[in-house]
PDB file of C-alpha atoms and ligand atoms in Angstrom:
ATOM      1  CA  MET A 342       9.539  84.685 -72.446  1.00  0.00           C
ATOM      2  CA  SER A 343      12.891  85.543 -74.196  1.00  0.00           C
ATOM      3  CA  LEU A 344      16.103  84.124 -72.577  1.00  0.00           C
ATOM      4  CA  SER A 345      19.383  85.882 -72.423  1.00  0.00           C
ATOM      5  CA  ILE A 346      22.660  84.320 -73.045  1.00  0.00           C
ATOM      6  CA  TRP A 347      26.402  85.333 -72.758  1.00  0.00           C
ATOM      7  CA  TYR A 348      27.681  84.640 -76.476  1.00  0.00           C
ATOM      8  CA  ASN A 349      31.388  85.375 -77.494  1.00  0.00           C
ATOM      9  CA  GLY A 350      31.785  88.233 -75.104  1.00  0.00           C
ATOM     10  CA  GLU A 351      28.204  89.804 -74.965  1.00  0.00           C
ATOM     11  CA  ILE A 352      24.956  89.369 -73.468  1.00  0.00           C
ATOM     12  CA  ARG A 353      22.453  88.505 -76.607  1.00  0.00           C
ATOM     13  CA  ASP A 354      18.906  87.050 -76.978  1.00  0.00           C
ATOM     14  CA  ILE A 355      19.622  83.376 -77.238  1.00  0.00           C
ATOM     15  CA  ALA A 356      17.287  83.386 -80.650  1.00  0.00           C
ATOM     16  CA  SER A 357      19.724  85.833 -82.274  1.00  0.00           C
ATOM     17  CA  THR A 358      22.836  83.413 -81.581  1.00  0.00           C
ATOM     18  CA  GLY A 359      23.758  80.467 -83.488  1.00  0.00           C
ATOM     19  CA  ILE A 360      26.823  77.712 -84.321  1.00  0.00           C
ATOM     20  CA  HIS A 361      28.047  77.467 -87.414  1.00  0.00           C
ATOM     21  CA  PRO A 362      26.898  74.312 -89.322  1.00  0.00           C
ATOM     22  CA  LEU A 363      30.568  73.302 -90.180  1.00  0.00           C
ATOM     23  CA  ALA A 364      31.721  74.097 -86.678  1.00  0.00           C
ATOM     24  CA  GLN A 365      34.403  71.621 -85.955  1.00  0.00           C
ATOM     25  CA  GLY A 366      33.139  70.973 -82.664  1.00  0.00           C
ATOM     26  CA  LEU A 367      29.570  70.047 -83.909  1.00  0.00           C
ATOM     27  CA  HIS A 368      30.963  67.232 -85.859  1.00  0.00           C
ATOM     28  CA  TYR A 369      33.986  65.930 -83.840  1.00  0.00           C
ATOM     29  CA  GLY A 370      32.832  66.805 -80.204  1.00  0.00           C
ATOM     30  CA  THR A 371      35.514  69.242 -79.737  1.00  0.00           C
ATOM     31  CA  GLY A 372      34.544  71.487 -77.111  1.00  0.00           C
ATOM     32  CA  VAL A 373      34.264  71.523 -73.271  1.00  0.00           C
ATOM     33  CA  PHE A 374      31.683  72.336 -70.934  1.00  0.00           C
ATOM     34  CA  GLU A 375      30.626  72.781 -67.354  1.00  0.00           C
ATOM     35  CA  GLY A 376      27.486  72.180 -65.263  1.00  0.00           C
ATOM     36  CA  ILE A 377      27.183  74.720 -62.472  1.00  0.00           C
ATOM     37  CA  ARG A 378      24.462  75.624 -59.997  1.00  0.00           C
ATOM     38  CA  ALA A 379      22.929  78.793 -58.459  1.00  0.00           C
ATOM     39  CA  TYR A 380      20.590  78.925 -55.292  1.00  0.00           C
ATOM     40  CA  ALA A 381      18.404  81.177 -54.074  1.00  0.00           C
ATOM     41  CA  ASN A 382      19.329  82.132 -50.377  1.00  0.00           C
ATOM     42  CA  PRO A 383      17.896  84.524 -47.672  1.00  0.00           C
ATOM     43  CA  ASP A 384      20.062  87.600 -49.026  1.00  0.00           C
ATOM     44  CA  GLY A 385      19.486  87.028 -52.779  1.00  0.00           C
ATOM     45  CA  ALA A 386      21.264  83.976 -54.726  1.00  0.00           C
ATOM     46  CA  ALA A 387      24.878  82.769 -54.965  1.00  0.00           C
ATOM     47  CA  VAL A 388      26.733  80.303 -57.639  1.00  0.00           C
ATOM     48  CA  PHE A 389      28.117  77.091 -55.655  1.00  0.00           C
ATOM     49  CA  ARG A 390      31.994  76.623 -55.971  1.00  0.00           C
ATOM     50  CA  LEU A 391      32.127  78.645 -59.233  1.00  0.00           C
ATOM     51  CA  ARG A 392      35.953  79.092 -59.319  1.00  0.00           C
ATOM     52  CA  ASP A 393      36.352  75.115 -58.943  1.00  0.00           C
ATOM     53  CA  HIS A 394      34.049  74.561 -61.844  1.00  0.00           C
ATOM     54  CA  LEU A 395      35.889  77.136 -64.012  1.00  0.00           C
ATOM     55  CA  ASP A 396      39.236  75.697 -62.888  1.00  0.00           C
ATOM     56  CA  ARG A 397      38.023  72.061 -64.363  1.00  0.00           C
ATOM     57  CA  MET A 398      37.010  73.915 -67.455  1.00  0.00           C
ATOM     58  CA  GLN A 399      40.145  75.214 -67.948  1.00  0.00           C
ATOM     59  CA  LEU A 400      42.097  71.910 -67.726  1.00  0.00           C
ATOM     60  CA  GLY A 401      39.514  70.869 -70.405  1.00  0.00           C
ATOM     61  CA  CYS A 402      40.432  73.594 -72.621  1.00  0.00           C
ATOM     62  CA  GLU A 403      44.223  72.958 -72.210  1.00  0.00           C
ATOM     63  CA  ALA A 404      43.659  69.391 -73.291  1.00  0.00           C
ATOM     64  CA  LEU A 405      42.084  70.653 -76.544  1.00  0.00           C
ATOM     65  CA  GLY A 406      44.068  73.717 -76.772  1.00  0.00           C
ATOM     66  CA  ILE A 407      41.085  75.962 -76.489  1.00  0.00           C
ATOM     67  CA  ARG A 408      41.720  79.536 -75.437  1.00  0.00           C
ATOM     68  CA  PHE A 409      40.146  80.093 -71.998  1.00  0.00           C
ATOM     69  CA  SER A 410      39.815  82.734 -69.570  1.00  0.00           C
ATOM     70  CA  ILE A 411      38.439  82.342 -66.147  1.00  0.00           C
ATOM     71  CA  ALA A 412      38.072  85.743 -65.221  1.00  0.00           C
ATOM     72  CA  GLU A 413      35.931  86.128 -68.404  1.00  0.00           C
ATOM     73  CA  PHE A 414      33.649  83.187 -67.722  1.00  0.00           C
ATOM     74  CA  GLU A 415      33.642  84.177 -64.055  1.00  0.00           C
ATOM     75  CA  ALA A 416      31.966  87.716 -65.143  1.00  0.00           C
ATOM     76  CA  ALA A 417      29.948  86.203 -68.102  1.00  0.00           C
ATOM     77  CA  THR A 418      28.351  83.568 -65.477  1.00  0.00           C
ATOM     78  CA  LEU A 419      27.219  86.536 -63.111  1.00  0.00           C
ATOM     79  CA  ALA A 420      26.072  88.900 -66.011  1.00  0.00           C
ATOM     80  CA  VAL A 421      23.999  85.928 -67.785  1.00  0.00           C
ATOM     81  CA  LEU A 422      22.374  85.155 -64.059  1.00  0.00           C
ATOM     82  CA  ARG A 423      21.714  88.936 -63.764  1.00  0.00           C
ATOM     83  CA  ALA A 424      20.420  89.483 -67.123  1.00  0.00           C
ATOM     84  CA  ASN A 425      17.756  86.567 -66.701  1.00  0.00           C
ATOM     85  CA  LYS A 426      17.107  87.311 -63.180  1.00  0.00           C
ATOM     86  CA  HIS A 427      17.781  83.677 -62.256  1.00  0.00           C
ATOM     87  CA  ARG A 428      18.175  82.674 -58.496  1.00  0.00           C
ATOM     88  CA  ASP A 429      17.713  78.859 -58.475  1.00  0.00           C
ATOM     89  CA  ALA A 430      19.492  78.121 -61.656  1.00  0.00           C
ATOM     90  CA  TYR A 431      21.679  75.662 -63.712  1.00  0.00           C
ATOM     91  CA  ILE A 432      24.540  77.291 -65.701  1.00  0.00           C
ATOM     92  CA  ARG A 433      25.928  75.876 -68.669  1.00  0.00           C
ATOM     93  CA  PRO A 434      29.264  77.214 -70.139  1.00  0.00           C
ATOM     94  CA  LEU A 435      30.452  76.032 -73.249  1.00  0.00           C
ATOM     95  CA  SER A 436      33.578  76.528 -75.292  1.00  0.00           C
ATOM     96  CA  ILE A 437      33.763  75.021 -78.609  1.00  0.00           C
ATOM     97  CA  TYR A 438      35.725  75.072 -81.712  1.00  0.00           C
ATOM     98  CA  ALA A 439      33.310  76.707 -84.230  1.00  0.00           C
ATOM     99  CA  ARG A 440      35.463  78.634 -86.891  1.00  0.00           C
ATOM    100  CA  GLY A 441      38.259  77.553 -89.163  1.00  0.00           C
ATOM    101  CA  GLY A 442      37.172  74.539 -91.157  1.00  0.00           C
ATOM    102  CA  LEU A 443      36.590  70.597 -90.607  1.00  0.00           C
ATOM    103  CA  GLY A 444      40.313  69.514 -90.493  1.00  0.00           C
ATOM    104  CA  LEU A 445      41.561  67.754 -87.469  1.00  0.00           C
ATOM    105  CA  ASP A 446      44.469  70.244 -86.693  1.00  0.00           C
ATOM    106  CA  VAL A 447      42.878  72.436 -84.409  1.00  0.00           C
ATOM    107  CA  GLU A 448      45.728  75.120 -84.135  1.00  0.00           C
ATOM    108  CA  VAL A 449      44.147  76.899 -86.975  1.00  0.00           C
ATOM    109  CA  LEU A 450      40.613  77.133 -85.487  1.00  0.00           C
ATOM    110  CA  GLY A 451      38.698  79.571 -83.219  1.00  0.00           C
ATOM    111  CA  GLU A 452      36.069  78.887 -80.687  1.00  0.00           C
ATOM    112  CA  ASP A 453      32.668  80.104 -79.779  1.00  0.00           C
ATOM    113  CA  ALA A 454      32.061  80.784 -76.187  1.00  0.00           C
ATOM    114  CA  LEU A 455      28.631  80.821 -74.364  1.00  0.00           C
ATOM    115  CA  VAL A 456      27.239  80.693 -71.047  1.00  0.00           C
ATOM    116  CA  ALA A 457      23.587  79.903 -70.584  1.00  0.00           C
ATOM    117  CA  SER A 458      21.560  79.923 -67.490  1.00  0.00           C
ATOM    118  CA  MET A 459      18.129  78.311 -67.104  1.00  0.00           C
ATOM    119  CA  PRO A 460      15.802  78.031 -64.181  1.00  0.00           C
ATOM    120  CA  TRP A 461      16.399  74.903 -62.094  1.00  0.00           C
ATOM    121  CA  LYS A 462      13.498  73.575 -59.388  1.00  0.00           C
ATOM    122  CA  PRO A 463      15.212  72.419 -56.288  1.00  0.00           C
ATOM    123  CA  HIS A 464      14.915  68.435 -56.005  1.00  0.00           C
ATOM    124  CA  LEU A 465      12.682  67.193 -53.222  1.00  0.00           C
ATOM    125  CA  GLY A 466      15.428  64.549 -52.786  1.00  0.00           C
ATOM    126  CA  SER A 467      12.988  61.544 -52.120  1.00  0.00           C
ATOM    127  CA  GLU A 468      13.524  59.766 -55.261  1.00  0.00           C
ATOM    128  CA  ARG A 469      15.314  56.612 -54.911  1.00  0.00           C
ATOM    129  CA  VAL A 470      17.479  55.972 -58.074  1.00  0.00           C
ATOM    130  CA  ARG A 471      17.182  52.753 -59.640  1.00  0.00           C
ATOM    131  CA  LEU A 472      20.774  51.785 -60.794  1.00  0.00           C
ATOM    132  CA  THR A 473      21.973  49.144 -62.650  1.00  0.00           C
ATOM    133  CA  HIS A 474      25.505  47.863 -63.733  1.00  0.00           C
ATOM    134  CA  SER A 475      26.067  48.853 -67.148  1.00  0.00           C
ATOM    135  CA  PRO A 476      27.327  46.600 -69.951  1.00  0.00           C
ATOM    136  CA  PHE A 477      29.192  49.548 -71.474  1.00  0.00           C
ATOM    137  CA  ARG A 478      32.787  50.529 -70.281  1.00  0.00           C
ATOM    138  CA  ARG A 479      33.942  53.937 -68.881  1.00  0.00           C
ATOM    139  CA  ASN A 480      36.126  55.899 -71.381  1.00  0.00           C
ATOM    140  CA  THR A 481      39.485  55.051 -70.183  1.00  0.00           C
ATOM    141  CA  ARG A 482      41.944  57.989 -69.465  1.00  0.00           C
ATOM    142  CA  LEU A 483      44.183  56.484 -71.566  1.00  0.00           C
ATOM    143  CA  ALA A 484      42.039  57.161 -74.629  1.00  0.00           C
ATOM    144  CA  ILE A 485      40.309  60.652 -73.168  1.00  0.00           C
ATOM    145  CA  PRO A 486      41.144  62.222 -70.271  1.00  0.00           C
ATOM    146  CA  PRO A 487      38.259  62.378 -67.334  1.00  0.00           C
ATOM    147  CA  LEU A 488      37.102  65.897 -68.092  1.00  0.00           C
ATOM    148  CA  LYS A 489      33.995  67.607 -69.215  1.00  0.00           C
ATOM    149  CA  LEU A 490      34.977  67.277 -72.978  1.00  0.00           C
ATOM    150  CA  CYS A 491      31.875  67.437 -75.288  1.00  0.00           C
ATOM    151  CA  GLY A 492      32.390  64.119 -77.417  1.00  0.00           C
ATOM    152  CA  ALA A 493      33.293  62.063 -74.237  1.00  0.00           C
ATOM    153  CA  TYR A 494      29.661  62.140 -73.243  1.00  0.00           C
ATOM    154  CA  VAL A 495      28.683  59.905 -75.998  1.00  0.00           C
ATOM    155  CA  ASN A 496      29.684  57.370 -73.676  1.00  0.00           C
ATOM    156  CA  SER A 497      27.545  58.210 -71.228  1.00  0.00           C
ATOM    157  CA  ILE A 498      24.696  58.538 -73.165  1.00  0.00           C
ATOM    158  CA  LEU A 499      24.962  55.087 -74.782  1.00  0.00           C
ATOM    159  CA  ALA A 500      25.362  53.705 -71.144  1.00  0.00           C
ATOM    160  CA  LYS A 501      22.079  55.720 -70.219  1.00  0.00           C
ATOM    161  CA  ARG A 502      20.009  54.710 -72.811  1.00  0.00           C
ATOM    162  CA  GLU A 503      20.906  51.159 -72.529  1.00  0.00           C
ATOM    163  CA  ALA A 504      20.115  51.123 -68.796  1.00  0.00           C
ATOM    164  CA  THR A 505      16.827  53.450 -69.395  1.00  0.00           C
ATOM    165  CA  SER A 506      15.865  50.487 -71.953  1.00  0.00           C
ATOM    166  CA  ARG A 507      15.996  48.020 -69.115  1.00  0.00           C
ATOM    167  CA  GLY A 508      13.690  50.311 -66.724  1.00  0.00           C
ATOM    168  CA  PHE A 509      16.400  51.711 -64.772  1.00  0.00           C
ATOM    169  CA  GLY A 510      17.184  55.513 -64.137  1.00  0.00           C
ATOM    170  CA  GLU A 511      20.906  55.513 -64.254  1.00  0.00           C
ATOM    171  CA  ALA A 512      23.834  53.225 -65.236  1.00  0.00           C
ATOM    172  CA  LEU A 513      26.932  52.108 -63.198  1.00  0.00           C
ATOM    173  CA  PHE A 514      30.183  52.115 -64.994  1.00  0.00           C
ATOM    174  CA  THR A 515      32.705  49.435 -63.918  1.00  0.00           C
ATOM    175  CA  ASP A 516      36.240  48.784 -65.360  1.00  0.00           C
ATOM    176  CA  VAL A 517      37.679  45.351 -66.917  1.00  0.00           C
ATOM    177  CA  ASP A 518      38.829  44.453 -63.312  1.00  0.00           C
ATOM    178  CA  GLY A 519      35.313  44.983 -61.964  1.00  0.00           C
ATOM    179  CA  GLN A 520      36.247  48.078 -60.054  1.00  0.00           C
ATOM    180  CA  VAL A 521      33.670  50.624 -59.838  1.00  0.00           C
ATOM    181  CA  VAL A 522      34.353  54.053 -61.636  1.00  0.00           C
ATOM    182  CA  GLU A 523      31.324  56.248 -61.752  1.00  0.00           C
ATOM    183  CA  CYS A 524      27.995  56.777 -63.038  1.00  0.00           C
ATOM    184  CA  THR A 525      27.091  58.652 -66.483  1.00  0.00           C
ATOM    185  CA  GLY A 526      26.657  62.093 -64.761  1.00  0.00           C
ATOM    186  CA  GLU A 527      27.535  61.357 -61.031  1.00  0.00           C
ATOM    187  CA  ASN A 528      30.408  59.897 -58.650  1.00  0.00           C
ATOM    188  CA  VAL A 529      29.469  56.930 -56.403  1.00  0.00           C
ATOM    189  CA  PHE A 530      29.499  56.642 -52.635  1.00  0.00           C
ATOM    190  CA  MET A 531      29.201  54.173 -50.166  1.00  0.00           C
ATOM    191  CA  VAL A 532      28.190  53.811 -46.763  1.00  0.00           C
ATOM    192  CA  LYS A 533      29.166  50.812 -44.689  1.00  0.00           C
ATOM    193  CA  ASP A 534      29.131  50.248 -40.897  1.00  0.00           C
ATOM    194  CA  GLY A 535      28.549  54.015 -40.525  1.00  0.00           C
ATOM    195  CA  ARG A 536      31.534  54.820 -42.517  1.00  0.00           C
ATOM    196  CA  VAL A 537      31.156  56.958 -45.615  1.00  0.00           C
ATOM    197  CA  ILE A 538      33.520  55.946 -48.582  1.00  0.00           C
ATOM    198  CA  ALA A 539      33.862  57.835 -51.801  1.00  0.00           C
ATOM    199  CA  VAL A 540      34.819  55.478 -54.583  1.00  0.00           C
ATOM    200  CA  GLU A 541      38.085  56.732 -56.115  1.00  0.00           C
ATOM    201  CA  HIS A 542      38.806  55.767 -59.845  1.00  0.00           C
ATOM    202  CA  PRO A 543      41.396  57.350 -62.077  1.00  0.00           C
ATOM    203  CA  ASP A 544      38.946  57.174 -65.297  1.00  0.00           C
ATOM    204  CA  ALA A 545      36.170  59.086 -63.035  1.00  0.00           C
ATOM    205  CA  LEU A 546      35.423  62.853 -63.360  1.00  0.00           C
ATOM    206  CA  PRO A 547      37.156  64.688 -60.288  1.00  0.00           C
ATOM    207  CA  GLY A 548      33.536  65.749 -58.932  1.00  0.00           C
ATOM    208  CA  ILE A 549      33.265  69.015 -57.324  1.00  0.00           C
ATOM    209  CA  THR A 550      30.309  67.329 -55.236  1.00  0.00           C
ATOM    210  CA  ARG A 551      32.406  64.504 -54.605  1.00  0.00           C
ATOM    211  CA  ALA A 552      34.911  66.825 -52.986  1.00  0.00           C
ATOM    212  CA  THR A 553      32.231  68.813 -51.394  1.00  0.00           C
ATOM    213  CA  VAL A 554      30.877  65.516 -49.467  1.00  0.00           C
ATOM    214  CA  ILE A 555      34.062  64.296 -48.937  1.00  0.00           C
ATOM    215  CA  GLU A 556      34.834  67.208 -46.795  1.00  0.00           C
ATOM    216  CA  LEU A 557      31.574  67.577 -45.127  1.00  0.00           C
ATOM    217  CA  ALA A 558      31.318  63.754 -44.247  1.00  0.00           C
ATOM    218  CA  GLY A 559      34.944  63.221 -43.390  1.00  0.00           C
ATOM    219  CA  ALA A 560      34.778  60.662 -46.211  1.00  0.00           C
ATOM    220  CA  GLU A 561      37.349  57.930 -47.158  1.00  0.00           C
ATOM    221  CA  SER A 562      38.428  58.030 -50.717  1.00  0.00           C
ATOM    222  CA  ARG A 563      39.536  54.653 -51.834  1.00  0.00           C
ATOM    223  CA  PRO A 564      38.894  51.988 -54.902  1.00  0.00           C
ATOM    224  CA  VAL A 565      35.683  49.865 -54.270  1.00  0.00           C
ATOM    225  CA  SER A 566      35.070  46.682 -56.499  1.00  0.00           C
ATOM    226  CA  LEU A 567      31.757  46.264 -57.624  1.00  0.00           C
ATOM    227  CA  GLN A 568      31.368  43.409 -55.233  1.00  0.00           C
ATOM    228  CA  GLU A 569      32.044  45.475 -52.489  1.00  0.00           C
ATOM    229  CA  LEU A 570      29.560  48.009 -53.707  1.00  0.00           C
ATOM    230  CA  GLN A 571      27.069  45.287 -53.632  1.00  0.00           C
ATOM    231  CA  ASP A 572      27.229  44.522 -50.012  1.00  0.00           C
ATOM    232  CA  ALA A 573      26.918  47.836 -49.254  1.00  0.00           C
ATOM    233  CA  ASP A 574      24.561  49.360 -46.528  1.00  0.00           C
ATOM    234  CA  GLU A 575      23.855  52.288 -48.564  1.00  0.00           C
ATOM    235  CA  ILE A 576      24.892  53.886 -51.972  1.00  0.00           C
ATOM    236  CA  PHE A 577      24.614  57.373 -52.825  1.00  0.00           C
ATOM    237  CA  LEU A 578      25.265  59.484 -56.322  1.00  0.00           C
ATOM    238  CA  THR A 579      26.721  62.972 -56.300  1.00  0.00           C
ATOM    239  CA  GLY A 580      26.864  65.542 -59.008  1.00  0.00           C
ATOM    240  CA  THR A 581      26.092  69.320 -59.630  1.00  0.00           C
ATOM    241  CA  SER A 582      22.495  68.489 -61.161  1.00  0.00           C
ATOM    242  CA  ALA A 583      21.772  65.153 -58.900  1.00  0.00           C
ATOM    243  CA  GLU A 584      23.176  66.775 -55.685  1.00  0.00           C
ATOM    244  CA  ILE A 585      23.050  64.097 -53.285  1.00  0.00           C
ATOM    245  CA  ALA A 586      20.836  61.118 -54.721  1.00  0.00           C
ATOM    246  CA  GLN A 587      20.032  57.911 -52.517  1.00  0.00           C
ATOM    247  CA  VAL A 588      20.425  54.816 -54.796  1.00  0.00           C
ATOM    248  CA  GLY A 589      17.065  52.724 -53.962  1.00  0.00           C
ATOM    249  CA  TRP A 590      18.172  49.447 -56.002  1.00  0.00           C
ATOM    250  CA  LEU A 591      21.149  48.239 -57.449  1.00  0.00           C
ATOM    251  CA  ASP A 592      20.016  45.812 -60.241  1.00  0.00           C
ATOM    252  CA  ALA A 593      17.724  43.295 -58.325  1.00  0.00           C
ATOM    253  CA  ARG A 594      18.641  44.267 -54.828  1.00  0.00           C
ATOM    254  CA  GLU A 595      16.277  46.792 -52.912  1.00  0.00           C
ATOM    255  CA  LEU A 596      18.423  49.157 -50.461  1.00  0.00           C
ATOM    256  CA  GLY A 597      16.943  50.177 -47.147  1.00  0.00           C
ATOM    257  CA  ALA A 598      16.057  53.519 -45.701  1.00  0.00           C
ATOM    258  CA  ASN A 599      19.531  55.336 -46.508  1.00  0.00           C
ATOM    259  CA  PRO A 600      19.645  57.545 -43.337  1.00  0.00           C
ATOM    260  CA  VAL A 601      23.093  58.395 -43.895  1.00  0.00           C
ATOM    261  CA  SER A 602      22.450  59.654 -47.278  1.00  0.00           C
ATOM    262  CA  LEU A 603      19.422  61.550 -46.330  1.00  0.00           C
ATOM    263  CA  GLU A 604      21.648  63.335 -43.692  1.00  0.00           C
ATOM    264  CA  LEU A 605      24.307  64.291 -46.146  1.00  0.00           C
ATOM    265  CA  ARG A 606      21.711  65.348 -48.076  1.00  0.00           C
ATOM    266  CA  ARG A 607      20.133  68.024 -45.628  1.00  0.00           C
ATOM    267  CA  LEU A 608      23.783  68.984 -44.829  1.00  0.00           C
ATOM    268  CA  TYR A 609      24.762  69.670 -48.543  1.00  0.00           C
ATOM    269  CA  GLN A 610      21.473  71.750 -49.104  1.00  0.00           C
ATOM    270  CA  ARG A 611      22.128  74.212 -45.963  1.00  0.00           C
ATOM    271  CA  VAL A 612      25.593  74.693 -47.454  1.00  0.00           C
ATOM    272  CA  VAL A 613      24.461  75.546 -51.176  1.00  0.00           C
ATOM    273  CA  THR A 614      21.860  77.722 -49.960  1.00  0.00           C
ATOM    274  CA  GLY A 615      24.236  79.545 -47.444  1.00  0.00           C
ATOM    275  CA  GLN A 616      22.721  78.388 -44.349  1.00  0.00           C
ATOM    276  CA  ASP A 617      26.200  77.239 -43.043  1.00  0.00           C
ATOM    277  CA  ALA A 618      28.231  80.223 -42.533  1.00  0.00           C
ATOM    278  CA  THR A 619      31.468  78.129 -42.003  1.00  0.00           C
ATOM    279  CA  ARG A 620      31.007  77.188 -46.071  1.00  0.00           C
ATOM    280  CA  SER A 621      30.265  80.790 -47.332  1.00  0.00           C
ATOM    281  CA  GLY A 622      33.693  80.625 -49.165  1.00  0.00           C
ATOM    282  CA  TRP A 623      32.057  78.427 -51.795  1.00  0.00           C
ATOM    283  CA  LEU A 624      29.582  80.659 -52.714  1.00  0.00           C
ATOM    284  CA  THR A 625      29.626  83.560 -55.104  1.00  0.00           C
ATOM    285  CA  PRO A 626      26.839  85.898 -54.422  1.00  0.00           C
ATOM    286  CA  TYR A 627      25.329  88.053 -57.238  1.00  0.00           C
TER     287      TYR A 627
HETATM  288  N1  PMP B2112      30.715  62.095 -63.211  1.00  0.00           N
HETATM  289  C1  PMP B2112      30.356  62.627 -64.624  1.00  0.00           C
HETATM  290  C2  PMP B2112      30.595  61.576 -65.997  1.00  0.00           C
HETATM  291  C3  PMP B2112      29.803  63.880 -64.412  1.00  0.00           C
HETATM  292  O1  PMP B2112      29.329  64.226 -65.858  1.00  0.00           O
HETATM  293  C4  PMP B2112      29.280  64.539 -63.385  1.00  0.00           C
HETATM  294  C5  PMP B2112      28.631  65.934 -63.728  1.00  0.00           C
HETATM  295  N2  PMP B2112      29.741  67.033 -63.790  1.00  0.00           N
HETATM  296  C6  PMP B2112      29.885  64.199 -62.292  1.00  0.00           C
HETATM  297  C7  PMP B2112      30.951  62.627 -62.143  1.00  0.00           C
HETATM  298  C8  PMP B2112      30.026  65.047 -60.877  1.00  0.00           C
HETATM  299  O2  PMP B2112      30.762  65.984 -60.908  1.00  0.00           O
HETATM  300  P1  PMP B2112      30.306  67.471 -60.438  1.00  0.00           P
HETATM  301  O3  PMP B2112      30.038  67.019 -58.896  1.00  0.00           O
HETATM  302  O4  PMP B2112      31.276  68.355 -60.271  1.00  0.00           O
HETATM  303  O5  PMP B2112      29.203  67.847 -61.043  1.00  0.00           O
END
């Protein structure tokens, strides 16, 4: 079945589009993307925290000087979901320097913009992540700001490959001082003596799922060392795609039944699927 995509202002068949082979963003990673979820609910479907994702995308576009309109991407997101009749879906907006040459001065360049949607199966939430401390360091904010800039994800992919090669499912970044930063595509939380703590680090992406969980759990946000994390009762990861994923192993250490993580996961599912009326402001129905 063909898939529709919003591409430079119009809904088109995905097969009829293409980025130019000499697009600057293809060569240097000068683009900004987002990862957003829509969830089916009893009334239809809704996008979760759409405006917050687009606000973050705007920050990335400002960093690279890419023209960006929140209203345009908001409308494009809803249009592509409707065109594809997707309800449980993953949404991928991207704006990338695509026209004007391969030089490093971006002021002369123009962007290609797209919003894709793809069907997404809800996770069952039973997987226990095998997490390992990565030998790679996270991009420092002094080199690349912690936003969803395309090229920055080479850092995540290198760490993920290395972790996978050793039989793990996800990599944990720490900084040179041994402070926990984040994972390749998720923020990190720990539970100790019943308290939920959101790992805070200036090199980590300001995650929207992280902010959601802080609000739902009344979690404390503060820096955490690797040593402290290793001693946690529970560890869980948050991200739009991963949602709330319990960690089953941190390197050689096996964690327990993770009751707090699983309860938060249930709470989160209720919110994103529209079963918690007090959080309906986070949902954009379509
Ligand atoms: N950190 C990184 C590096 C990510 O790519 C993501 C996924 N966007 C996250 C954290 C989690 O962010 P969010 O909850 O907004 O998806």
